[in-house]
Structures are given as structure tokens and as C-alpha cells.
């Protein structure tokens, strides 16, 4: 029966547990290397695909940019229209007397024949209307009519004069 | 360094693992940075693409084509030069239509109302019937160029003759000088913008005579230097 003879010096003899640890560590190295290579491959493929997507999107963006440039005349006109609309809005928003003109017209429509308009002063801040009447009852009725007409948001009597020659003179302020 | 074989069997794999981990950390850092940059670039490109797609579809839409076709009309309403001559034309036309007499017509120089919008003050006196004055003013308000009546003084004398002193402003505004970048998104007109657009395009326009260029006909043109 053959006998195991170890001629190596004692310090070169590897113990069984060290051998086992070494074998395990070698497997770990192989596993790590495989994992590293596989992960690297996946990462590379993912980067390649992303790069492809970027290139494709760049081409699409360039095509769209050209398409939009071809529509530039329409865009210029829309831009101009929009600009004029914005400026128009600023002008429309400015205070004017358009509503007051309408109010004066509606008021004069309510005047009976005995009443005549003398003066109207219209401004964005305050407007006034002066009229005369030979009959106080007619003037009073007109005031009633004006108050119930809903033409004015606010209406006040600024002055009320009487002279024998001209009769009653009323000055109304409104806005 | 000479290691004993019994230690080599452990240290070599350990060194390999350490090297692999080091290389992995280095690669992961580079990979993550590169991928983040690529993702960011892709996201930006997709935003631009979406914006351009929207812009193209809006520019091709019928409402945009309508809006663009109205650019001349709105430029008439809010012109880029002092529209005094148009207003004078409108005053002349509408005063005749309403049997009114216009006197003391004057126009002041320009003043800047706000950035890019200029105005000029126009004053005149009207004589006629109150109803006609009212019609005239309403008609002027609803005409190009866009204007605002800021003062009105109506006086009726003892003989029943009416005179109306009118003070109004006409406006004009600089044209935009440059278009925004191609990538800048464009939106459709808002309901409020559409409402103003409608008001601006419905304003009455002055009668203008279009002067056409003379037709070139060299064959019929006489040579002034020819011998008779």
C-alpha cells in the first residue's frame, strides 16, 4: 500500500482550511468578474440605445425646426396680430367717455318738449349735464324718470337755479 | 515580496477582488455621469420636440391662419405711424354723413403714453344736431384708427344752435422688431384676445384710393429725342 510522503519543508505545507478559503475566494473573484463584465455589457448596450434615441430625436427636432421655419410667414403675422391685440387692449383699457356719451344720448331721449339741454361736459372723471325747464313739475318728473331709468350709477344735483326769464335751471353730475 | 504559497492562495484572490471593486467603482462613476448627461440631453430634446410639434400644429390650424390673415386689419386699427391723416379722413367722411360742420380742427405732436405706444391729441368743434353729434362720435369710436374721446363739451345757445367741442386721442405703436426663437412655444389666441381681435377687425376703415403703378409699355412710349 502506497504511503503519502511529503518532502516539502513544513512552512510550505498548506493547511486544508486555507485551501478551502482560497477556493472560495477564487470563486468569488470569478463571480465578481462575470458580474462586472455582464453589468458592463448591459450598461454599454443601454448607453448605445440611449445614444441612438438622442440621435433619432435630434433628426426629428431638426425636421420640425425646418417645418416651423417654413411656416415663419404665418408666425410673423400671428406675432404681429398678437402684438397689435395687446396694444389695442392697453388703448381700450384707457379711461374714456364713450359710456358717458351714451348716457347723455339716453337722457336727452327722456326730455319732454318743455325741457331743453343747455350744456354737457363729459370727462373720464366726472360728467355733468345742464338743462332748463319752464315748469318745475316737468323738471321734477324728469328727475324721477332719470332716477328710475337705470342709466346712471350715481347722479347728483349740482345746482338748481330759478330765474323769471328762463325758469328752472338744473345741473346734474354723474359718472 | 515573496509570500509563502500558503498565504498566496488567499492574498491573490483578495487582491483581485479589491482590484475589481476599484475598477467597478471607477467605471460606475464614469458610467453614471455619462448616462445622466445623456438622459438630460434626451429630456431637453424631447421638450424642444414637443414644443415644436405643438407650434407646428398651431401654425397649421385654421384659427392661426385666420389670425395671420387679419394682421393687416389690426395694423390698420393700431398702426405703426401717426394715423392722423386717416382720422382726418374719417372726420371728414362722417361729419358729411351726419350733416355736421367741423371747425378749428387741430392736432398736437406726439407723446409717449407708455412703452412703445404713442398718442396725439386731436381737437375740433362740431356744429349741428345733438342726435347727429352722438351718431358721429359713436361712428368715430368704432372706426380705425383706434381712438379715445377724453373730453366733450356740448353747448346749446339761446337760438338752439349746438356746438360740441371734442378732444380725442389717436394712438399708434411701434412694430415688433424680432421674432422669438424657433423653439419658443406658441399658444392659440385666448378668448379675450379673440374678443379684442374681433373688435379691432370690425372697426370701420377709411376710404382709401389705391394708386396702382403705371403699366410699363416701352413700345408705346414716345422718344422725346427723336427727329420729327
Short mmCIF file of N, CA, C and O in Angstrom, two decimals, chain A residues 1-127:
data_model
loop_
_atom_site.label_atom_id
_atom_site.label_comp_id
_atom_site.label_asym_id
_atom_site.label_seq_id
_atom_site.Cartn_x
_atom_site.Cartn_y
_atom_site.Cartn_z
N UNK A 1 0.87 -1.21 0.00
CA UNK A 1 0.00 0.00 0.00
C UNK A 1 0.89 1.24 0.00
O UNK A 1 1.80 1.34 0.81
N UNK A 2 0.60 2.17 -1.04
CA UNK A 2 1.47 3.35 -1.10
C UNK A 2 1.28 4.28 0.08
O UNK A 2 0.16 4.46 0.54
N UNK A 3 2.34 4.85 0.49
CA UNK A 3 2.30 5.76 1.64
C UNK A 3 2.54 7.19 1.15
O UNK A 3 3.36 7.42 0.28
N UNK A 4 1.73 8.11 1.72
CA UNK A 4 1.86 9.55 1.35
C UNK A 4 3.10 10.11 2.03
O UNK A 4 3.18 10.08 3.25
N UNK A 5 3.98 10.62 1.16
CA UNK A 5 5.20 11.19 1.75
C UNK A 5 5.29 12.64 1.28
O UNK A 5 5.20 12.93 0.08
N UNK A 6 5.40 13.58 2.19
CA UNK A 6 5.54 15.00 1.85
C UNK A 6 6.96 15.42 2.16
O UNK A 6 7.38 15.44 3.31
N UNK A 7 7.69 15.75 1.06
CA UNK A 7 9.09 16.10 1.21
C UNK A 7 9.30 17.60 1.34
O UNK A 7 10.41 18.07 1.52
N UNK A 8 8.16 18.41 1.20
CA UNK A 8 8.28 19.87 1.32
C UNK A 8 8.58 20.26 2.75
O UNK A 8 8.19 19.55 3.69
N UNK A 9 9.30 21.45 2.90
CA UNK A 9 9.51 21.90 4.28
C UNK A 9 8.16 22.21 4.95
O UNK A 9 7.18 22.52 4.25
N UNK A 10 8.18 22.15 6.21
CA UNK A 10 6.91 22.31 6.97
C UNK A 10 6.20 23.62 6.70
O UNK A 10 4.96 23.69 6.66
N UNK A 11 6.98 24.77 6.43
CA UNK A 11 6.32 26.08 6.24
C UNK A 11 5.62 26.16 4.89
O UNK A 11 4.81 27.05 4.66
N UNK A 12 5.95 25.23 3.97
CA UNK A 12 5.29 25.22 2.67
C UNK A 12 4.06 24.34 2.64
O UNK A 12 3.35 24.31 1.65
N UNK A 13 3.82 23.70 3.67
CA UNK A 13 2.64 22.82 3.69
C UNK A 13 1.39 23.67 3.92
O UNK A 13 1.33 24.47 4.84
N UNK A 14 0.39 23.54 2.98
CA UNK A 14 -0.85 24.34 3.07
C UNK A 14 -1.90 23.52 3.78
O UNK A 14 -2.18 22.39 3.38
N UNK A 15 -2.47 24.23 4.75
CA UNK A 15 -3.48 23.51 5.53
C UNK A 15 -4.76 23.40 4.73
O UNK A 15 -5.03 24.22 3.84
N UNK A 16 -5.56 22.46 5.07
CA UNK A 16 -6.81 22.18 4.33
C UNK A 16 -7.77 23.36 4.40
O UNK A 16 -8.41 23.73 3.40
N UNK A 17 -7.92 24.00 5.57
CA UNK A 17 -8.88 25.12 5.71
C UNK A 17 -8.44 26.32 4.87
O UNK A 17 -9.26 27.03 4.30
N UNK A 18 -7.12 26.53 4.75
CA UNK A 18 -6.63 27.64 3.90
C UNK A 18 -6.94 27.33 2.45
O UNK A 18 -7.36 28.19 1.68
N UNK A 19 -6.75 26.06 2.10
CA UNK A 19 -7.07 25.65 0.72
C UNK A 19 -8.54 25.93 0.40
O UNK A 19 -8.90 26.44 -0.66
N UNK A 20 -9.40 25.58 1.36
CA UNK A 20 -10.85 25.78 1.15
C UNK A 20 -11.17 27.26 1.01
O UNK A 20 -11.92 27.68 0.11
N UNK A 21 -10.57 28.09 1.89
CA UNK A 21 -10.81 29.54 1.82
C UNK A 21 -10.34 30.08 0.48
O UNK A 21 -11.01 30.90 -0.17
N UNK A 22 -9.15 29.62 0.07
CA UNK A 22 -8.61 30.06 -1.22
C UNK A 22 -9.54 29.71 -2.36
O UNK A 22 -9.79 30.52 -3.26
N UNK A 23 -10.09 28.47 -2.31
CA UNK A 23 -11.01 28.02 -3.38
C UNK A 23 -12.27 28.90 -3.40
O UNK A 23 -12.75 29.30 -4.47
N UNK A 24 -12.78 29.21 -2.21
CA UNK A 24 -13.99 30.04 -2.13
C UNK A 24 -13.70 31.43 -2.70
O UNK A 24 -14.45 31.99 -3.49
N UNK A 25 -12.53 31.97 -2.29
CA UNK A 25 -12.18 33.32 -2.77
C UNK A 25 -12.00 33.33 -4.29
O UNK A 25 -12.40 34.29 -4.95
N UNK A 26 -11.45 32.29 -4.85
CA UNK A 26 -11.29 32.22 -6.31
C UNK A 26 -12.66 32.25 -6.99
O UNK A 26 -12.88 32.93 -7.99
N UNK A 27 -13.61 31.52 -6.38
CA UNK A 27 -14.97 31.51 -6.96
C UNK A 27 -15.61 32.91 -6.88
O UNK A 27 -16.28 33.35 -7.79
N UNK A 28 -15.35 33.55 -5.75
CA UNK A 28 -15.89 34.91 -5.58
C UNK A 28 -15.30 35.83 -6.65
O UNK A 28 -16.02 36.64 -7.26
N UNK A 29 -13.98 35.70 -6.90
CA UNK A 29 -13.33 36.53 -7.92
C UNK A 29 -13.98 36.27 -9.28
O UNK A 29 -14.32 37.22 -10.01
N UNK A 30 -14.18 34.99 -9.60
CA UNK A 30 -14.79 34.65 -10.90
C UNK A 30 -16.20 35.23 -10.99
O UNK A 30 -16.58 35.86 -11.98
N UNK A 31 -16.97 35.08 -9.89
CA UNK A 31 -18.34 35.60 -9.88
C UNK A 31 -18.34 37.12 -10.05
O UNK A 31 -19.13 37.68 -10.83
N UNK A 32 -17.42 37.78 -9.33
CA UNK A 32 -17.32 39.24 -9.43
C UNK A 32 -16.97 39.66 -10.85
O UNK A 32 -17.55 40.61 -11.40
N UNK A 33 -16.00 38.92 -11.43
CA UNK A 33 -15.57 39.27 -12.79
C UNK A 33 -16.72 39.10 -13.78
O UNK A 33 -16.97 39.96 -14.63
N UNK A 34 -17.44 37.98 -13.62
CA UNK A 34 -18.58 37.72 -14.52
C UNK A 34 -19.64 38.82 -14.35
O UNK A 34 -20.14 39.40 -15.32
N UNK A 35 -19.95 39.12 -13.07
CA UNK A 35 -20.95 40.17 -12.79
C UNK A 35 -20.52 41.51 -13.39
O UNK A 35 -21.31 42.21 -14.02
N UNK A 36 -19.23 41.80 -13.21
CA UNK A 36 -18.68 43.07 -13.72
C UNK A 36 -18.81 43.14 -15.24
O UNK A 36 -19.27 44.15 -15.80
N UNK A 37 -18.44 42.03 -15.90
CA UNK A 37 -18.50 42.01 -17.37
C UNK A 37 -19.95 42.10 -17.86
O UNK A 37 -20.27 42.90 -18.76
N UNK A 38 -20.84 41.33 -17.22
CA UNK A 38 -22.25 41.35 -17.64
C UNK A 38 -22.87 42.74 -17.42
O UNK A 38 -23.53 43.30 -18.30
N UNK A 39 -22.60 43.28 -16.22
CA UNK A 39 -23.13 44.62 -15.92
C UNK A 39 -22.57 45.65 -16.91
O UNK A 39 -23.29 46.50 -17.42
N UNK A 40 -21.28 45.53 -17.18
CA UNK A 40 -20.64 46.43 -18.15
C UNK A 40 -21.28 46.32 -19.52
O UNK A 40 -21.54 47.33 -20.18
N UNK A 41 -21.56 45.07 -19.91
CA UNK A 41 -22.19 44.86 -21.23
C UNK A 41 -23.59 45.49 -21.28
O UNK A 41 -23.93 46.20 -22.23
N UNK A 42 -24.36 45.21 -20.22
CA UNK A 42 -25.72 45.81 -20.16
C UNK A 42 -25.64 47.33 -20.18
O UNK A 42 -26.40 48.00 -20.90
N UNK A 43 -24.72 47.86 -19.38
CA UNK A 43 -24.55 49.32 -19.33
C UNK A 43 -24.18 49.88 -20.69
O UNK A 43 -24.74 50.89 -21.14
N UNK A 44 -23.25 49.18 -21.36
CA UNK A 44 -22.83 49.62 -22.69
C UNK A 44 -23.98 49.61 -23.67
O UNK A 44 -24.18 50.57 -24.43
N UNK A 45 -24.76 48.53 -23.63
CA UNK A 45 -25.92 48.42 -24.55
C UNK A 45 -26.93 49.54 -24.24
O UNK A 45 -27.45 50.19 -25.16
N UNK A 46 -27.17 49.76 -22.96
CA UNK A 46 -28.12 50.79 -22.56
C UNK A 46 -27.66 52.17 -23.05
O UNK A 46 -28.45 52.96 -23.59
N UNK A 47 -26.34 52.42 -22.88
CA UNK A 47 -25.80 53.71 -23.35
C UNK A 47 -25.91 53.82 -24.87
O UNK A 47 -26.25 54.88 -25.39
N UNK A 48 -25.66 52.75 -25.54
CA UNK A 48 -25.73 52.76 -27.01
C UNK A 48 -27.17 53.08 -27.46
O UNK A 48 -27.40 53.90 -28.35
N UNK A 49 -28.13 52.41 -26.79
CA UNK A 49 -29.53 52.64 -27.16
C UNK A 49 -29.94 54.08 -26.88
O UNK A 49 -30.65 54.71 -27.67
N UNK A 50 -29.49 54.59 -25.72
CA UNK A 50 -29.81 55.98 -25.38
C UNK A 50 -29.22 56.93 -26.42
O UNK A 50 -29.87 57.88 -26.85
N UNK A 51 -27.98 56.64 -26.81
CA UNK A 51 -27.32 57.49 -27.82
C UNK A 51 -28.09 57.45 -29.14
O UNK A 51 -28.26 58.47 -29.80
N UNK A 52 -28.57 56.25 -29.48
CA UNK A 52 -29.37 56.10 -30.71
C UNK A 52 -30.63 56.95 -30.64
O UNK A 52 -31.02 57.61 -31.60
N UNK A 53 -31.27 56.89 -29.45
CA UNK A 53 -32.50 57.65 -29.25
C UNK A 53 -32.22 59.16 -29.36
O UNK A 53 -33.01 59.89 -29.96
N UNK A 54 -31.08 59.58 -28.80
CA UNK A 54 -30.70 61.00 -28.88
C UNK A 54 -30.51 61.40 -30.34
O UNK A 54 -31.04 62.43 -30.79
N UNK A 55 -29.79 60.57 -31.07
CA UNK A 55 -29.53 60.88 -32.50
C UNK A 55 -30.85 60.96 -33.26
O UNK A 55 -31.06 61.88 -34.07
N UNK A 56 -31.74 60.01 -33.01
CA UNK A 56 -33.03 59.97 -33.71
C UNK A 56 -33.85 61.23 -33.36
O UNK A 56 -34.42 61.88 -34.25
N UNK A 57 -33.87 61.57 -32.06
CA UNK A 57 -34.63 62.75 -31.64
C UNK A 57 -34.04 64.03 -32.24
O UNK A 57 -34.78 64.94 -32.61
N UNK A 58 -32.69 64.07 -32.34
CA UNK A 58 -32.05 65.25 -32.94
C UNK A 58 -32.51 65.43 -34.38
O UNK A 58 -32.79 66.56 -34.81
N UNK A 59 -32.58 64.34 -35.11
CA UNK A 59 -33.02 64.40 -36.52
C UNK A 59 -34.48 64.89 -36.57
O UNK A 59 -34.83 65.76 -37.38
N UNK A 60 -35.31 64.34 -35.67
CA UNK A 60 -36.73 64.74 -35.65
C UNK A 60 -36.87 66.23 -35.32
O UNK A 60 -37.66 66.94 -35.93
N UNK A 61 -36.07 66.68 -34.32
CA UNK A 61 -36.11 68.10 -33.92
C UNK A 61 -35.69 68.98 -35.09
O UNK A 61 -36.31 70.02 -35.37
N UNK A 62 -34.66 68.56 -35.81
CA UNK A 62 -34.18 69.35 -36.95
C UNK A 62 -35.25 69.44 -38.03
O UNK A 62 -35.49 70.51 -38.61
N UNK A 63 -35.93 68.30 -38.28
CA UNK A 63 -37.01 68.29 -39.28
C UNK A 63 -38.14 69.23 -38.86
O UNK A 63 -38.67 69.99 -39.68
N UNK A 64 -38.48 69.15 -37.56
CA UNK A 64 -39.56 70.01 -37.05
C UNK A 64 -39.17 71.48 -37.14
O UNK A 64 -39.98 72.33 -37.49
N UNK A 65 -37.89 71.75 -36.82
CA UNK A 65 -37.40 73.12 -36.87
C UNK A 65 -37.53 73.68 -38.30
O UNK A 65 -37.95 74.81 -38.50
N UNK A 66 -37.20 72.84 -39.26
CA UNK A 66 -37.33 73.27 -40.67
C UNK A 66 -38.79 73.49 -41.04
O UNK A 66 -39.12 74.44 -41.74
N UNK A 67 -39.66 72.58 -40.52
CA UNK A 67 -41.09 72.72 -40.82
C UNK A 67 -41.63 74.01 -40.24
O UNK A 67 -42.40 74.73 -40.90
N UNK A 68 -41.21 74.33 -39.00
CA UNK A 68 -41.66 75.57 -38.35
C UNK A 68 -41.10 76.79 -39.09
O UNK A 68 -41.79 77.79 -39.27
N UNK A 69 -39.84 76.67 -39.55
CA UNK A 69 -39.24 77.79 -40.30
C UNK A 69 -40.00 78.04 -41.60
O UNK A 69 -40.14 79.18 -42.03
N UNK A 70 -40.48 76.96 -42.20
CA UNK A 70 -41.28 77.13 -43.43
C UNK A 70 -42.59 77.86 -43.16
O UNK A 70 -43.16 78.45 -44.05
N UNK A 71 -43.05 77.75 -41.90
CA UNK A 71 -44.30 78.42 -41.54
C UNK A 71 -44.04 79.80 -40.93
O UNK A 71 -44.93 80.40 -40.33
N UNK A 72 -42.82 80.28 -41.08
CA UNK A 72 -42.45 81.57 -40.46
C UNK A 72 -43.32 82.75 -40.90
O UNK A 72 -43.67 83.59 -40.07
N UNK A 73 -43.71 82.83 -42.19
CA UNK A 73 -44.59 83.95 -42.57
C UNK A 73 -45.89 83.98 -41.75
O UNK A 73 -46.33 85.04 -41.32
N UNK A 74 -46.46 82.78 -41.53
CA UNK A 74 -47.69 82.72 -40.71
C UNK A 74 -47.37 83.15 -39.28
O UNK A 74 -48.12 83.91 -38.67
N UNK A 75 -46.23 82.66 -38.76
CA UNK A 75 -45.86 83.00 -37.39
C UNK A 75 -45.64 84.51 -37.24
O UNK A 75 -46.07 85.11 -36.26
N UNK A 76 -44.99 85.10 -38.24
CA UNK A 76 -44.75 86.55 -38.18
C UNK A 76 -46.06 87.31 -38.09
O UNK A 76 -46.21 88.24 -37.31
N UNK A 77 -47.03 86.87 -38.92
CA UNK A 77 -48.32 87.57 -38.94
C UNK A 77 -49.07 87.37 -37.62
O UNK A 77 -49.70 88.30 -37.11
N UNK A 78 -48.99 86.15 -37.09
CA UNK A 78 -49.65 85.90 -35.79
C UNK A 78 -48.99 86.75 -34.72
O UNK A 78 -49.67 87.35 -33.87
N UNK A 79 -47.67 86.80 -34.78
CA UNK A 79 -46.93 87.58 -33.79
C UNK A 79 -47.32 89.06 -33.87
O UNK A 79 -47.55 89.72 -32.85
N UNK A 80 -47.45 89.54 -35.09
CA UNK A 80 -47.84 90.94 -35.30
C UNK A 80 -49.28 91.16 -34.82
O UNK A 80 -49.57 92.13 -34.12
N UNK A 81 -50.16 90.21 -35.19
CA UNK A 81 -51.56 90.33 -34.77
C UNK A 81 -51.65 90.37 -33.25
O UNK A 81 -52.35 91.20 -32.67
N UNK A 82 -50.91 89.47 -32.61
CA UNK A 82 -50.90 89.40 -31.14
C UNK A 82 -50.39 90.69 -30.53
O UNK A 82 -50.94 91.18 -29.54
N UNK A 83 -49.33 91.21 -31.13
CA UNK A 83 -48.75 92.46 -30.63
C UNK A 83 -49.77 93.59 -30.74
O UNK A 83 -49.97 94.37 -29.80
N UNK A 84 -50.47 93.66 -31.88
CA UNK A 84 -51.47 94.72 -32.06
C UNK A 84 -52.65 94.52 -31.11
O UNK A 84 -53.21 95.47 -30.59
N UNK A 85 -53.01 93.25 -30.87
CA UNK A 85 -54.11 92.97 -29.93
C UNK A 85 -53.73 93.48 -28.54
O UNK A 85 -54.52 94.12 -27.85
N UNK A 86 -52.48 93.18 -28.13
CA UNK A 86 -52.01 93.61 -26.80
C UNK A 86 -52.03 95.13 -26.69
O UNK A 86 -52.48 95.69 -25.68
N UNK A 87 -51.57 95.79 -27.75
CA UNK A 87 -51.55 97.26 -27.73
C UNK A 87 -52.99 97.80 -27.76
O UNK A 87 -53.32 98.77 -27.09
N UNK A 88 -53.83 97.13 -28.55
CA UNK A 88 -55.24 97.52 -28.62
C UNK A 88 -55.91 97.41 -27.26
O UNK A 88 -56.70 98.28 -26.87
N UNK A 89 -55.56 96.36 -26.52
CA UNK A 89 -56.15 96.17 -25.19
C UNK A 89 -55.74 97.32 -24.26
O UNK A 89 -56.58 97.83 -23.52
N UNK A 90 -54.47 97.71 -24.34
CA UNK A 90 -53.99 98.83 -23.50
C UNK A 90 -54.81 100.08 -23.82
O UNK A 90 -55.24 100.81 -22.91
N UNK A 91 -55.05 100.30 -25.10
CA UNK A 91 -55.80 101.50 -25.51
C UNK A 91 -57.27 101.38 -25.07
O UNK A 91 -57.84 102.33 -24.53
N UNK A 92 -57.86 100.22 -25.28
CA UNK A 92 -59.26 100.04 -24.86
C UNK A 92 -59.42 100.23 -23.35
O UNK A 92 -60.44 100.72 -22.89
N UNK A 93 -58.38 99.80 -22.60
CA UNK A 93 -58.47 99.90 -21.13
C UNK A 93 -58.31 101.33 -20.62
O UNK A 93 -58.56 101.59 -19.45
N UNK A 94 -57.88 102.23 -21.48
CA UNK A 94 -57.71 103.62 -21.04
C UNK A 94 -59.09 104.25 -20.78
O UNK A 94 -60.06 103.91 -21.46
N UNK A 95 -59.10 105.15 -19.82
CA UNK A 95 -60.38 105.78 -19.46
C UNK A 95 -60.85 106.69 -20.60
O UNK A 95 -60.06 107.44 -21.17
N UNK A 96 -62.10 106.56 -20.94
CA UNK A 96 -62.68 107.40 -21.99
C UNK A 96 -64.08 107.83 -21.59
O UNK A 96 -64.52 107.54 -20.46
N UNK A 97 -64.76 108.48 -22.49
CA UNK A 97 -66.10 108.97 -22.12
C UNK A 97 -67.18 108.34 -23.01
O UNK A 97 -68.28 108.86 -23.11
N UNK A 98 -66.83 107.21 -23.62
CA UNK A 98 -67.77 106.57 -24.53
C UNK A 98 -69.11 106.25 -23.83
O UNK A 98 -70.18 106.48 -24.39
N UNK A 99 -69.00 105.74 -22.60
CA UNK A 99 -70.23 105.39 -21.86
C UNK A 99 -71.03 106.65 -21.51
O UNK A 99 -72.26 106.64 -21.53
N UNK A 100 -70.29 107.71 -21.17
CA UNK A 100 -70.98 108.96 -20.81
C UNK A 100 -71.73 109.54 -22.00
O UNK A 100 -72.82 110.10 -21.84
N UNK A 101 -71.14 109.41 -23.20
CA UNK A 101 -71.82 109.92 -24.41
C UNK A 101 -73.15 109.18 -24.58
O UNK A 101 -74.19 109.77 -24.85
N UNK A 102 -73.09 107.89 -24.34
CA UNK A 102 -74.29 107.06 -24.46
C UNK A 102 -75.34 107.47 -23.41
O UNK A 102 -76.53 107.55 -23.71
N UNK A 103 -74.85 107.78 -22.21
CA UNK A 103 -75.76 108.19 -21.13
C UNK A 103 -76.45 109.51 -21.47
O UNK A 103 -77.64 109.67 -21.23
N UNK A 104 -75.67 110.45 -22.01
CA UNK A 104 -76.25 111.75 -22.39
C UNK A 104 -77.32 111.54 -23.46
O UNK A 104 -78.42 112.10 -23.39
N UNK A 105 -77.00 110.70 -24.44
CA UNK A 105 -77.96 110.45 -25.52
C UNK A 105 -79.26 109.85 -24.98
O UNK A 105 -80.36 110.28 -25.35
N UNK A 106 -79.11 108.89 -24.04
CA UNK A 106 -80.31 108.25 -23.46
C UNK A 106 -81.09 109.25 -22.62
O UNK A 106 -82.32 109.22 -22.59
N UNK A 107 -80.36 110.13 -21.90
CA UNK A 107 -81.01 111.13 -21.05
C UNK A 107 -81.83 112.10 -21.90
O UNK A 107 -82.98 112.41 -21.58
N UNK A 108 -81.21 112.57 -22.98
CA UNK A 108 -81.89 113.55 -23.84
C UNK A 108 -83.14 112.94 -24.47
O UNK A 108 -84.14 113.64 -24.69
N UNK A 109 -83.10 111.64 -24.71
CA UNK A 109 -84.29 110.96 -25.25
C UNK A 109 -85.47 111.04 -24.28
O UNK A 109 -86.63 111.01 -24.70
N UNK A 110 -85.14 111.15 -22.97
CA UNK A 110 -86.21 111.22 -21.96
C UNK A 110 -86.77 112.63 -21.79
O UNK A 110 -87.76 112.83 -21.09
N UNK A 111 -86.08 113.63 -22.37
CA UNK A 111 -86.51 115.02 -22.20
C UNK A 111 -87.87 115.26 -22.86
O UNK A 111 -88.05 114.96 -24.05
N UNK A 112 -88.84 115.81 -22.09
CA UNK A 112 -90.08 116.23 -22.74
C UNK A 112 -89.83 117.54 -23.54
O UNK A 112 -88.77 118.15 -23.38
N UNK A 113 -90.77 117.96 -24.32
CA UNK A 113 -90.56 119.15 -25.17
C UNK A 113 -90.32 120.42 -24.35
O UNK A 113 -89.67 121.35 -24.82
N UNK A 114 -90.84 120.45 -23.10
CA UNK A 114 -90.69 121.65 -22.27
C UNK A 114 -89.25 121.80 -21.76
O UNK A 114 -88.89 122.86 -21.21
N UNK A 115 -88.43 120.77 -21.87
CA UNK A 115 -87.07 120.81 -21.32
C UNK A 115 -86.04 120.84 -22.46
O UNK A 115 -86.20 120.12 -23.45
N UNK A 116 -85.07 121.72 -22.30
CA UNK A 116 -84.02 121.77 -23.33
C UNK A 116 -82.64 121.67 -22.70
O UNK A 116 -82.40 122.20 -21.61
N UNK A 117 -81.76 120.99 -23.40
CA UNK A 117 -80.39 120.83 -22.93
C UNK A 117 -79.64 122.14 -23.13
O UNK A 117 -79.76 122.77 -24.17
N UNK A 118 -78.88 122.55 -22.13
CA UNK A 118 -78.07 123.77 -22.25
C UNK A 118 -76.60 123.46 -22.43
O UNK A 118 -75.93 124.05 -23.26
N UNK A 119 -76.16 122.49 -21.62
CA UNK A 119 -74.73 122.19 -21.67
C UNK A 119 -74.47 120.78 -21.15
O UNK A 119 -75.17 120.29 -20.26
N UNK A 120 -73.46 120.16 -21.71
CA UNK A 120 -73.00 118.86 -21.19
C UNK A 120 -71.48 118.88 -21.21
O UNK A 120 -70.87 119.28 -22.20
N UNK A 121 -70.89 118.49 -20.09
CA UNK A 121 -69.41 118.42 -20.02
C UNK A 121 -69.06 116.99 -19.63
O UNK A 121 -69.44 116.52 -18.55
N UNK A 122 -68.35 116.35 -20.50
CA UNK A 122 -68.02 114.95 -20.24
C UNK A 122 -66.51 114.77 -20.12
O UNK A 122 -65.75 115.26 -20.97
N UNK A 123 -66.11 114.08 -19.07
CA UNK A 123 -64.68 113.73 -18.91
C UNK A 123 -64.63 112.37 -18.21
O UNK A 123 -65.62 111.96 -17.60
N UNK A 124 -63.51 111.68 -18.28
CA UNK A 124 -63.47 110.35 -17.66
C UNK A 124 -63.72 110.39 -16.15
O UNK A 124 -64.24 109.43 -15.58
N UNK A 125 -63.37 111.50 -15.50
CA UNK A 125 -63.52 111.57 -14.04
C UNK A 125 -64.96 111.90 -13.64
O UNK A 125 -65.56 111.20 -12.83
N UNK A 126 -65.50 112.95 -14.20
CA UNK A 126 -66.84 113.41 -13.81
C UNK A 126 -67.52 114.08 -15.00
O UNK A 126 -66.88 114.79 -15.77
N UNK A 127 -68.78 113.83 -15.12
CA UNK A 127 -69.53 114.45 -16.21
C UNK A 127 -70.71 115.21 -15.64
O UNK A 127 -71.22 114.89 -14.56
#
